[in-house]
Structures are given as structure tokens and as C-alpha cells.
């Protein structure tokens, strides 16, 4: 199950070479073909891995060490450059294989459209699935400039598949008037903030299976400038870490997650991928049981 390492050149810190006995699998989705502003997130997975070298193995938040968790970094999926439709099929096929092998999938993006085939596979396995979406953007458009395959459409597609009331959105501060109206009427919609409304919403979810998707641009650009569509007025990295820990310590059954839209070319300080790597460590330790 080793994929292409040409993009990455390394693996996430402390990952195992033993796929068969790994509980979780990290995989990269290096696609940024439909972005509406600044491309470059296809390089995000590689740079998140590189930044992970600077992490401690121990999380003082969770009192756990990744040395005690067996997980496998498969590298990046080989996606046909420029072919969004076929790339989504490749992602879906791979995630379906992971779920068939009872692995916990942790995806590294890539633009946010890559989450759509993952949700399709997760919903096929867990028909009572809940989606937690943490992002600056609503991603609720039906199309962008006539194109339904766009990084602005994955959550609208998910709503059509699994029903909007099974989707919880947090931190949204950008979108069209129509998207915000749709969200207020059809989604469990908590704009602008993340941790406080998440604390209130989690008890509503019980112990149902949950997929968590995080767009790094939910952070203020001062904390994460390395993203394709930076949006002023975001949350701090401290609040986003708190949100991950709230989910980890709740009753919900997290069955998979991803972190998308890291575009390292726009952040010469590398702080965006440093934050992303720490978030992946916390999701590994908090979500994988």
C-alpha cells in the first residue's frame, strides 16, 4: 500500500513501515486543479511531512505519545494532473480500500474538493455519518463559473448525499449570500467561531460516526498565510487545537479525518505547515482509538 514518495521524500514523524498492523494510514491528495485564486496546495502534503520532523512525539494536551500508536504513511496518491474527475475517482478507490482493511484514514490535501470522494466512501460504510466541517469558507456552491467540480462545492455535494442536518459547520466567515442562506436553512451552521459552538454542538451528536474535515484557512492569515484563499478575521491556532481536543474527548466516534489547503509557497516562514503538522499529531492521538 505504499504510494508515490516522489512528492514527499519523507514520511510523517514516527510512522511505521508495517501497513498490516497499522491502525491509521496517512495519505496525501496532491490536487489543486480547481482552485479559484492561488494554486499550490498540491505541495501541502509533502511540506506537512517535512515540518513534522520538528515535532515532539509527546502531546502534553492529551498525555499521549505517537510512539505508542502504530500508523503508516503511504505517501501521496498518483493523480492524473489536471484531470479532476479521474483524480477524485482515484482518491475514492484508495479510501475505499483503506476502509475495507479497517484502517483509520487521515488525508493530507490538496484543495478541499478532495474531501468529496472521501465522504462518499465514508457514507457508504457509515450510513449514519456526521460531517464536522471547520473552514473559513462555506463550500456550499452548486458550481463555480459553471463548473460543478470545484473546491467551493464539496460540502454542498455532501449535503445532497447525506442530508444537511447531518453536517455541522464551524468558523465560516466567507461565502455568497446564497450559501449563507442555504446554510442557515439546511445545515447545523455556526459561523465565525469554532471552539465555543463546537462545545455546545458535540453532545447533540451522541456516539454516531463522525468524519472531520479541516481547512487550514479557518485560521487567521496571521497564523497560516500559506493557503490559497486566505481570509481575514480567522481563529487562532490555539482555538483550532482546542477544537480538535474537544472532539477527541467527546462521545462521538471519529472514523476518519483530513486537513486540506496548505499551500506552502505563500509562507516562507513555514509556520502554516508547522501548525498543520501539529494538528495532524493531535488528530492521530485524539481520534484514533
Phi, psi and omega in degrees: 000015176285132181258202183282125177260006181296325179287323193265314180072356178200185179230166177296143188307134175068015177291153182266156173271359186260092180295317188301322184259006179282139175280323184235154178230125172269134179216146181261145178237080189279071183232132175213040189280342187246011184296146186264353181229273186247120178283175176128353182288350176293343177269357182300311182304317181297318183284330173296317177299315181298320179292334182296339180299332181275000181279150163283149177288337186265136174257111177289342177291318186252355183054046179223157177238140177290350174293339181266003181239127179270114177223158189237132174259111185278352186088201183258142172295142175276103184253139179291111188302129177086349182257089185296316183300311180292325178299319178296323177296317179299317179298313180299317180298319181291315180295323175301321177294318178299315180294324177296332178268010179059040175261151175271114184275133175234105185266143175244121178260172011082151174294165188285345177299336181297341180288336185300308179294334176294315178300320179301316180291319180296319181292326177297325180274327183235087184292348175256028185296143169247140176251123170259119184242116180245118194193160169279334188246146184290327182055038184247015176287149174279333177199161175233116184051043176086359184250113180288337175270093184214152178290356175264005186242352191296325183284328174295320177296319179297321179297322177293331181277310191248358180089131185297331182284357172262009180243134177240122181248136182226144173084001186294129179221012180210140179162173178283164175304320182294322178296316181294322177295316179299316181298314181297330183269336191234344186241156167282097198249120180232084185286159170077311183251166182233297191297312184297309178293329177296320178300324179284326187277329186304318179300335178292339186273348180059223179248029180291157176294139184229136169250133183248124175238127183238125171265125184300341182283001169297334176287150173298145179303338176293336179262334184212076179286343185275071179209158189288325182230072180297142186224118181297154175091022184273182182273172177272163175295329177299317179292323179292321174298319177300320179298315178300318181289326176299316178296316182299326184263008180268184180273351184293155180256093180289126185246359178173164181199165172211162176225122190232171170073022169282119180239090193295338184298338183267007183221090181287344176283343181069012183293331181296312180288335175293315175299315182299317180298319179294321177298320178296318177302315182292325177290321175304309185284330184270328187263329185274114184264000000 
